[in-house]
Amino acid sequence: FARYFLFSMKRFFHSLFEFSFQGLILILPFMTIISVFTNEKLWLHGFSFLKELLVLSMGIGLLSAVYKKRISLHWNRYNFLIGLYIITLIGITVFTTGFMGMIYGGRYDFSFLIAFLLMVHGYPLLKHPLSYYLRLFLISSGIALFAGMSLKWPFSEDFLLYLGFSGNPSNWQFGWAVPIFHGVDGANVRRLQGIFDGPNTMGAYILIYMGILAYYFRNKKNWYFVIGCVLCVGVLGLYYTYSRSALLGLVGGVGITVLSLLPILWKKYKLQMSVFFSVILIGIMTVLFLFSDSIRAIFDRQWSTKWHAERMFVGYHRFIDHPFWQWLGSAGPAYRYVANLETTKREEIEKLDTYYIPESWYIQQMVEWGIFGTIFFLLIMICIFWSLLSISSVIGGMFTSILIMNFFLHTFESSLVSLSLFLLAGLFIGADISRKY
């Protein structure tokens, strides 16, 4: 029995990295439903940490493989930049918000970077080629997106009430369940949210999915028409999220992709490119003419714009007052856990949110880490972007689209978005590094 147990444990640790990574790919799109249902219907708390436990088990699997000399770790610029960034964050937090700040602040601010590093170094432990994991992502995420869109067409978001979601649309408060949908101020509109925690998360995840889909089928010409139709559905879904940041991200991501490919395309397909840009221009003008009222409803939301701008200015002035650093949990969603707001009234939380949440991930970095920490963060993002762009223009454009969203939102607040994005980025870069070695 002891021999069988030891043999089983050996096999378990041998495949722990692979098992944990595949588990993350499969459950991440459904984590909101899992968390809400277990919390609201089964009264079991803590399931939202399941994804972090899987990241931890990836780390254990990687360390076990290094200890057994199955793989060796290679030093790269990501180790230096991310390591220095995390050490700085922890160092300035230890004597301020302490353990709580490190746990909850780290969960938001750098857990996805740790997952990225684990993926970059642990890629040789995976048993299948890159395409296998991309296909797994497309299937799992495709099911989640299809189910989410089906709740809007042809069914109703009211079905989510049976799973524990809140019946108070657009009314979210810390500690409450996720509402079944969000609306647009002054309009009778149900923004597309699907089975996720909000329409902006839905918009970001659609952008990630479209990027991976376009990359996976890039050389499969027989599928171009079908994939084109799916991408059009994705753009339609983005529109119905009414997420301005996601739409701007789409424009920026497509722009980066086209610009990086333009010299090659123009040289080989000058006539086709001329026709393509002409059709795109005519299409944009037609959409602007036919749907001008709807587009205005999305972008001309004065109260929302004013609300976002006020918080950004508050965050900017906090940075000016403390240009070097504050600490983990001094800005952004993590402050709610550090400040322990479970018994705080909603009106008081709204005032605190105005001060602590600047509605921009980059301004949040400026408040928490000051100028030096922000520079480290930007360098990390630039390095990852450049590596992905050298691998594929499509993947580089997809990564850019989420970075653009972060100018106007705390997009990385959603672990669905941040973990999915950086695990995939680590997967691509890990595969590229493995080929070089």
mmCIF file of C-alpha atoms in Angstrom, residues 22-304:
data_model
loop_
_atom_site.group_PDB
_atom_site.id
_atom_site.type_symbol
_atom_site.label_atom_id
_atom_site.label_comp_id
_atom_site.label_asym_id
_atom_site.label_seq_id
_atom_site.Cartn_x
_atom_site.Cartn_y
_atom_site.Cartn_z
ATOM 1 C CA GLN A 22 -5.884 22.663 -17.945
ATOM 2 C CA GLY A 23 -8.149 23.044 -14.909
ATOM 3 C CA LEU A 24 -7.719 26.822 -15.018
ATOM 4 C CA ILE A 25 -8.549 26.976 -18.711
ATOM 5 C CA LEU A 26 -11.707 24.915 -18.148
ATOM 6 C CA ILE A 27 -13.114 26.612 -15.027
ATOM 7 C CA LEU A 28 -12.092 30.269 -15.436
ATOM 8 C CA PRO A 29 -15.000 31.181 -17.771
ATOM 9 C CA PHE A 30 -17.439 29.689 -15.245
ATOM 10 C CA MET A 31 -15.895 31.045 -12.038
ATOM 11 C CA THR A 32 -18.511 33.781 -11.576
ATOM 12 C CA ILE A 33 -21.358 31.264 -11.668
ATOM 13 C CA ILE A 34 -19.454 28.833 -9.418
ATOM 14 C CA SER A 35 -18.671 31.555 -6.885
ATOM 15 C CA VAL A 36 -22.154 33.098 -6.848
ATOM 16 C CA PHE A 37 -24.002 29.765 -6.729
ATOM 17 C CA THR A 38 -21.891 28.259 -3.926
ATOM 18 C CA ASN A 39 -22.023 31.495 -1.936
ATOM 19 C CA GLU A 40 -25.701 32.405 -2.364
ATOM 20 C CA LYS A 41 -27.390 29.020 -2.782
ATOM 21 C CA LEU A 42 -25.167 26.580 -0.894
ATOM 22 C CA TRP A 43 -23.837 29.100 1.682
ATOM 23 C CA LEU A 44 -20.320 27.827 1.065
ATOM 24 C CA HIS A 45 -17.756 30.623 1.006
ATOM 25 C CA GLY A 46 -14.280 30.722 -0.429
ATOM 26 C CA PHE A 47 -14.850 29.054 -3.804
ATOM 27 C CA SER A 48 -13.743 32.286 -5.505
ATOM 28 C CA PHE A 49 -10.200 31.364 -4.382
ATOM 29 C CA LEU A 50 -10.280 28.128 -6.403
ATOM 30 C CA LYS A 51 -8.450 29.760 -9.303
ATOM 31 C CA GLU A 52 -5.706 31.053 -6.989
ATOM 32 C CA LEU A 53 -5.316 27.542 -5.563
ATOM 33 C CA LEU A 54 -4.830 26.204 -9.075
ATOM 34 C CA VAL A 55 -2.184 28.866 -9.745
ATOM 35 C CA LEU A 56 -0.506 27.814 -6.486
ATOM 36 C CA SER A 57 -0.570 24.167 -7.549
ATOM 37 C CA MET A 58 1.034 25.191 -10.862
ATOM 38 C CA GLY A 59 3.823 26.739 -8.810
ATOM 39 C CA ILE A 60 4.202 23.587 -6.700
ATOM 40 C CA GLY A 61 4.313 21.477 -9.851
ATOM 41 C CA LEU A 62 6.982 23.723 -11.369
ATOM 42 C CA LEU A 63 9.137 23.723 -8.220
ATOM 43 C CA SER A 64 8.798 19.936 -7.970
ATOM 44 C CA ALA A 65 9.997 19.569 -11.564
ATOM 45 C CA VAL A 66 12.949 21.893 -10.951
ATOM 46 C CA TYR A 67 13.875 20.000 -7.772
ATOM 47 C CA LYS A 68 13.808 16.693 -9.663
ATOM 48 C CA LYS A 69 15.827 18.332 -12.470
ATOM 49 C CA ARG A 70 13.184 17.591 -15.089
ATOM 50 C CA ILE A 71 13.593 21.181 -16.281
ATOM 51 C CA SER A 72 15.937 24.070 -15.532
ATOM 52 C CA LEU A 73 14.890 27.682 -15.098
ATOM 53 C CA HIS A 74 16.322 30.228 -17.539
ATOM 54 C CA TRP A 75 16.877 33.816 -16.447
ATOM 55 C CA ASN A 76 15.086 36.387 -18.605
ATOM 56 C CA ARG A 77 13.994 40.009 -18.438
ATOM 57 C CA TYR A 78 10.556 39.043 -17.113
ATOM 58 C CA ASN A 79 12.109 37.505 -13.995
ATOM 59 C CA PHE A 80 13.979 40.721 -13.266
ATOM 60 C CA LEU A 81 11.172 43.200 -13.968
ATOM 61 C CA ILE A 82 8.323 41.255 -12.369
ATOM 62 C CA GLY A 83 10.474 40.167 -9.421
ATOM 63 C CA LEU A 84 11.578 43.736 -8.745
ATOM 64 C CA TYR A 85 8.010 44.984 -9.136
ATOM 65 C CA ILE A 86 6.575 42.439 -6.669
ATOM 66 C CA ILE A 87 9.381 42.889 -4.142
ATOM 67 C CA THR A 88 8.835 46.658 -4.245
ATOM 68 C CA LEU A 89 5.086 46.227 -3.713
ATOM 69 C CA ILE A 90 5.516 43.875 -0.772
ATOM 70 C CA GLY A 91 8.337 45.934 0.736
ATOM 71 C CA ILE A 92 6.298 49.131 0.963
ATOM 72 C CA THR A 93 3.218 47.246 2.214
ATOM 73 C CA VAL A 94 4.745 45.240 5.054
ATOM 74 C CA PHE A 95 4.709 48.178 7.488
ATOM 75 C CA THR A 96 1.395 49.693 6.329
ATOM 76 C CA THR A 97 -1.556 47.446 5.481
ATOM 77 C CA GLY A 98 0.523 44.402 6.351
ATOM 78 C CA PHE A 99 -0.644 40.849 5.730
ATOM 79 C CA MET A 100 -4.164 41.779 4.588
ATOM 80 C CA GLY A 101 -2.792 44.284 2.107
ATOM 81 C CA MET A 102 -0.348 41.753 0.685
ATOM 82 C CA ILE A 103 -2.964 39.006 0.335
ATOM 83 C CA TYR A 104 -5.827 40.991 -1.180
ATOM 84 C CA GLY A 105 -3.697 43.645 -2.870
ATOM 85 C CA GLY A 106 -1.443 40.997 -4.345
ATOM 86 C CA ARG A 107 -4.463 39.035 -5.525
ATOM 87 C CA TYR A 108 -5.496 41.991 -7.671
ATOM 88 C CA ASP A 109 -2.161 43.599 -8.494
ATOM 89 C CA PHE A 110 0.296 40.840 -9.304
ATOM 90 C CA SER A 111 -1.210 37.338 -9.050
ATOM 91 C CA PHE A 112 -1.670 37.358 -12.843
ATOM 92 C CA LEU A 113 2.015 38.271 -13.286
ATOM 93 C CA ILE A 114 3.009 35.291 -11.131
ATOM 94 C CA ALA A 115 0.769 33.087 -13.295
ATOM 95 C CA PHE A 116 2.485 34.545 -16.370
ATOM 96 C CA LEU A 117 5.961 33.687 -15.032
ATOM 97 C CA LEU A 118 4.848 30.168 -14.086
ATOM 98 C CA MET A 119 3.542 29.652 -17.602
ATOM 99 C CA VAL A 120 6.681 31.009 -19.285
ATOM 100 C CA HIS A 121 8.973 28.719 -17.263
ATOM 101 C CA GLY A 122 6.611 25.753 -17.011
ATOM 102 C CA TYR A 123 5.770 25.418 -20.696
ATOM 103 C CA PRO A 124 8.234 22.486 -21.172
ATOM 104 C CA LEU A 125 6.174 20.521 -18.605
ATOM 105 C CA LEU A 126 3.103 20.580 -20.864
ATOM 106 C CA LYS A 127 2.468 17.332 -22.692
ATOM 107 C CA HIS A 128 0.676 18.723 -25.754
ATOM 108 C CA PRO A 129 1.522 21.296 -28.435
ATOM 109 C CA LEU A 130 0.415 24.925 -28.214
ATOM 110 C CA SER A 131 -2.549 24.362 -30.527
ATOM 111 C CA TYR A 132 -4.066 21.818 -28.100
ATOM 112 C CA TYR A 133 -4.368 24.364 -25.286
ATOM 113 C CA LEU A 134 -5.647 27.093 -27.605
ATOM 114 C CA ARG A 135 -8.334 24.696 -28.818
ATOM 115 C CA LEU A 136 -9.202 23.839 -25.217
ATOM 116 C CA PHE A 137 -9.541 27.559 -24.440
ATOM 117 C CA LEU A 138 -11.708 28.178 -27.500
ATOM 118 C CA ILE A 139 -14.055 25.318 -26.623
ATOM 119 C CA SER A 140 -14.418 26.151 -22.918
ATOM 120 C CA SER A 141 -14.700 29.904 -23.427
ATOM 121 C CA GLY A 142 -16.910 29.427 -26.478
ATOM 122 C CA ILE A 143 -19.410 27.468 -24.386
ATOM 123 C CA ALA A 144 -19.405 30.212 -21.740
ATOM 124 C CA LEU A 145 -19.861 32.998 -24.306
ATOM 125 C CA PHE A 146 -22.577 31.087 -26.160
ATOM 126 C CA ALA A 147 -24.430 30.437 -22.902
ATOM 127 C CA GLY A 148 -24.084 34.099 -21.935
ATOM 128 C CA MET A 149 -25.339 35.403 -25.258
ATOM 129 C CA SER A 150 -28.195 32.894 -25.210
ATOM 130 C CA LEU A 151 -29.433 34.505 -21.997
ATOM 131 C CA LYS A 152 -29.998 37.664 -24.014
ATOM 132 C CA TRP A 153 -31.033 36.068 -27.315
ATOM 133 C CA PRO A 154 -33.485 34.294 -27.221
ATOM 134 C CA PHE A 155 -33.832 33.711 -23.461
ATOM 135 C CA SER A 156 -33.678 36.106 -20.533
ATOM 136 C CA GLU A 157 -31.134 37.101 -17.885
ATOM 137 C CA ASP A 158 -33.832 36.317 -15.307
ATOM 138 C CA PHE A 159 -32.669 32.689 -15.467
ATOM 139 C CA LEU A 160 -29.597 33.767 -13.467
ATOM 140 C CA LEU A 161 -31.864 34.395 -10.465
ATOM 141 C CA TYR A 162 -32.052 30.613 -10.013
ATOM 142 C CA LEU A 163 -28.253 30.497 -9.728
ATOM 143 C CA GLY A 164 -28.047 33.098 -6.980
ATOM 144 C CA PHE A 165 -27.519 36.293 -8.981
ATOM 145 C CA SER A 166 -29.094 39.472 -7.626
ATOM 146 C CA GLY A 167 -32.466 40.662 -8.892
ATOM 147 C CA ASN A 168 -31.410 44.317 -8.513
ATOM 148 C CA PRO A 169 -30.147 45.301 -11.984
ATOM 149 C CA SER A 170 -27.261 47.795 -12.098
ATOM 150 C CA ASN A 171 -27.232 47.787 -8.303
ATOM 151 C CA TRP A 172 -23.994 46.321 -7.020
ATOM 152 C CA GLN A 173 -22.565 46.777 -3.551
ATOM 153 C CA PHE A 174 -19.541 45.244 -1.891
ATOM 154 C CA GLY A 175 -20.545 41.893 -0.393
ATOM 155 C CA TRP A 176 -23.673 41.567 -2.533
ATOM 156 C CA ALA A 177 -24.302 39.054 -5.292
ATOM 157 C CA VAL A 178 -23.650 40.005 -8.919
ATOM 158 C CA PRO A 179 -26.769 41.573 -10.538
ATOM 159 C CA ILE A 180 -28.348 39.727 -13.456
ATOM 160 C CA PHE A 181 -27.544 42.658 -15.765
ATOM 161 C CA HIS A 182 -26.456 46.289 -15.864
ATOM 162 C CA GLY A 183 -28.219 49.067 -17.740
ATOM 163 C CA VAL A 184 -27.391 52.389 -19.353
ATOM 164 C CA ASP A 185 -28.298 55.557 -17.463
ATOM 165 C CA GLY A 186 -31.435 57.161 -18.848
ATOM 166 C CA ALA A 187 -32.150 54.335 -21.298
ATOM 167 C CA ASN A 188 -34.153 51.132 -21.102
ATOM 168 C CA VAL A 189 -31.195 48.958 -22.100
ATOM 169 C CA ARG A 190 -29.934 45.619 -20.830
ATOM 170 C CA ARG A 191 -26.194 45.536 -21.438
ATOM 171 C CA LEU A 192 -24.822 42.171 -22.539
ATOM 172 C CA GLN A 193 -23.152 40.617 -19.507
ATOM 173 C CA GLY A 194 -23.684 36.902 -20.007
ATOM 174 C CA ILE A 195 -22.605 34.689 -17.125
ATOM 175 C CA PHE A 196 -19.800 37.055 -16.093
ATOM 176 C CA ASP A 197 -19.694 39.745 -13.410
ATOM 177 C CA GLY A 198 -20.336 42.724 -15.662
ATOM 178 C CA PRO A 199 -20.589 43.999 -19.258
ATOM 179 C CA ASN A 200 -17.047 45.405 -19.272
ATOM 180 C CA THR A 201 -15.702 41.973 -18.302
ATOM 181 C CA MET A 202 -17.799 40.509 -21.104
ATOM 182 C CA GLY A 203 -16.353 43.028 -23.555
ATOM 183 C CA ALA A 204 -12.754 42.298 -22.528
ATOM 184 C CA TYR A 205 -13.270 38.542 -22.700
ATOM 185 C CA ILE A 206 -14.814 38.780 -26.170
ATOM 186 C CA LEU A 207 -11.707 40.684 -27.313
ATOM 187 C CA ILE A 208 -9.426 37.947 -25.933
ATOM 188 C CA TYR A 209 -11.547 35.221 -27.497
ATOM 189 C CA MET A 210 -11.633 36.884 -30.928
ATOM 190 C CA GLY A 211 -7.857 37.303 -30.885
ATOM 191 C CA ILE A 212 -7.202 33.647 -30.062
ATOM 192 C CA LEU A 213 -9.837 32.508 -32.574
ATOM 193 C CA ALA A 214 -8.323 34.581 -35.391
ATOM 194 C CA TYR A 215 -4.837 33.287 -34.558
ATOM 195 C CA TYR A 216 -5.864 29.633 -34.308
ATOM 196 C CA PHE A 217 -7.571 29.620 -37.728
ATOM 197 C CA ARG A 218 -5.096 31.964 -39.453
ATOM 198 C CA ASN A 219 -3.811 29.261 -41.834
ATOM 199 C CA LYS A 220 -7.081 27.349 -42.311
ATOM 200 C CA LYS A 221 -8.487 29.007 -45.414
ATOM 201 C CA ASN A 222 -11.451 26.625 -45.648
ATOM 202 C CA TRP A 223 -12.673 28.069 -42.342
ATOM 203 C CA TYR A 224 -12.287 31.753 -43.200
ATOM 204 C CA PHE A 225 -15.973 32.345 -43.975
ATOM 205 C CA VAL A 226 -17.209 30.586 -40.836
ATOM 206 C CA ILE A 227 -14.627 32.299 -38.623
ATOM 207 C CA GLY A 228 -15.471 35.633 -40.250
ATOM 208 C CA CYS A 229 -19.109 35.115 -39.273
ATOM 209 C CA VAL A 230 -18.132 34.220 -35.692
ATOM 210 C CA LEU A 231 -15.959 37.341 -35.456
ATOM 211 C CA CYS A 232 -18.893 39.444 -36.709
ATOM 212 C CA VAL A 233 -21.040 37.944 -33.929
ATOM 213 C CA GLY A 234 -18.250 38.864 -31.512
ATOM 214 C CA VAL A 235 -18.255 42.474 -32.704
ATOM 215 C CA LEU A 236 -22.051 42.523 -32.367
ATOM 216 C CA GLY A 237 -21.676 41.197 -28.823
ATOM 217 C CA LEU A 238 -19.151 43.959 -28.075
ATOM 218 C CA TYR A 239 -21.637 46.531 -29.313
ATOM 219 C CA TYR A 240 -24.389 45.236 -27.016
ATOM 220 C CA THR A 241 -22.121 45.369 -23.972
ATOM 221 C CA TYR A 242 -22.262 49.145 -24.487
ATOM 222 C CA SER A 243 -18.716 49.157 -23.155
ATOM 223 C CA ARG A 244 -16.956 52.216 -24.532
ATOM 224 C CA SER A 245 -13.556 50.997 -23.367
ATOM 225 C CA ALA A 246 -14.043 47.620 -25.093
ATOM 226 C CA LEU A 247 -15.011 49.288 -28.370
ATOM 227 C CA LEU A 248 -11.994 51.584 -28.150
ATOM 228 C CA GLY A 249 -9.904 48.507 -27.353
ATOM 229 C CA LEU A 250 -11.231 46.793 -30.481
ATOM 230 C CA VAL A 251 -10.277 49.784 -32.637
ATOM 231 C CA GLY A 252 -6.822 50.000 -31.055
ATOM 232 C CA GLY A 253 -6.193 46.252 -31.265
ATOM 233 C CA VAL A 254 -7.233 46.015 -34.908
ATOM 234 C CA GLY A 255 -5.199 49.145 -35.658
ATOM 235 C CA ILE A 256 -2.017 47.659 -34.157
ATOM 236 C CA THR A 257 -2.575 44.387 -36.026
ATOM 237 C CA VAL A 258 -3.124 46.102 -39.382
ATOM 238 C CA LEU A 259 -0.221 48.544 -38.936
ATOM 239 C CA SER A 260 2.222 45.746 -38.080
ATOM 240 C CA LEU A 261 1.121 43.748 -41.138
ATOM 241 C CA LEU A 262 0.684 46.710 -43.492
ATOM 242 C CA PRO A 263 4.157 46.727 -45.105
ATOM 243 C CA ILE A 264 3.897 43.051 -46.062
ATOM 244 C CA LEU A 265 0.246 43.206 -47.125
ATOM 245 C CA TRP A 266 0.713 46.381 -49.149
ATOM 246 C CA LYS A 267 3.712 44.916 -50.938
ATOM 247 C CA LYS A 268 1.980 41.654 -51.894
ATOM 248 C CA TYR A 269 -1.688 42.641 -52.123
ATOM 249 C CA LYS A 270 -1.772 46.317 -53.059
ATOM 250 C CA LEU A 271 -5.039 46.116 -55.037
ATOM 251 C CA GLN A 272 -6.805 43.923 -52.471
ATOM 252 C CA MET A 273 -5.719 46.221 -49.630
ATOM 253 C CA SER A 274 -7.020 49.278 -51.506
ATOM 254 C CA VAL A 275 -10.393 47.586 -51.957
ATOM 255 C CA PHE A 276 -10.369 46.394 -48.318
ATOM 256 C CA PHE A 277 -9.753 49.856 -46.874
ATOM 257 C CA SER A 278 -12.356 51.356 -49.196
ATOM 258 C CA VAL A 279 -14.959 48.823 -48.038
ATOM 259 C CA ILE A 280 -14.028 49.414 -44.391
ATOM 260 C CA LEU A 281 -14.350 53.192 -44.830
ATOM 261 C CA ILE A 282 -17.733 52.853 -46.553
ATOM 262 C CA GLY A 283 -18.865 50.413 -43.849
ATOM 263 C CA ILE A 284 -17.852 52.766 -41.036
ATOM 264 C CA MET A 285 -19.633 55.712 -42.675
ATOM 265 C CA THR A 286 -22.757 53.584 -43.210
ATOM 266 C CA VAL A 287 -22.807 52.417 -39.600
ATOM 267 C CA LEU A 288 -22.300 55.988 -38.359
ATOM 268 C CA PHE A 289 -25.201 57.147 -40.507
ATOM 269 C CA LEU A 290 -27.655 54.319 -39.772
ATOM 270 C CA PHE A 291 -26.885 53.871 -36.084
ATOM 271 C CA SER A 292 -25.882 57.377 -35.063
ATOM 272 C CA ASP A 293 -28.461 57.459 -32.267
ATOM 273 C CA SER A 294 -27.310 54.141 -30.817
ATOM 274 C CA ILE A 295 -23.654 55.133 -31.035
ATOM 275 C CA ARG A 296 -24.432 58.414 -29.310
ATOM 276 C CA ALA A 297 -26.233 56.449 -26.581
ATOM 277 C CA ILE A 298 -23.061 54.461 -25.969
ATOM 278 C CA PHE A 299 -20.496 57.256 -25.974
ATOM 279 C CA ASP A 300 -22.519 60.312 -24.974
ATOM 280 C CA ARG A 301 -23.323 59.218 -21.420
ATOM 281 C CA GLN A 302 -22.557 62.457 -19.676
ATOM 282 C CA TRP A 303 -23.258 61.333 -16.115
ATOM 283 C CA SER A 304 -21.099 58.217 -16.506
#
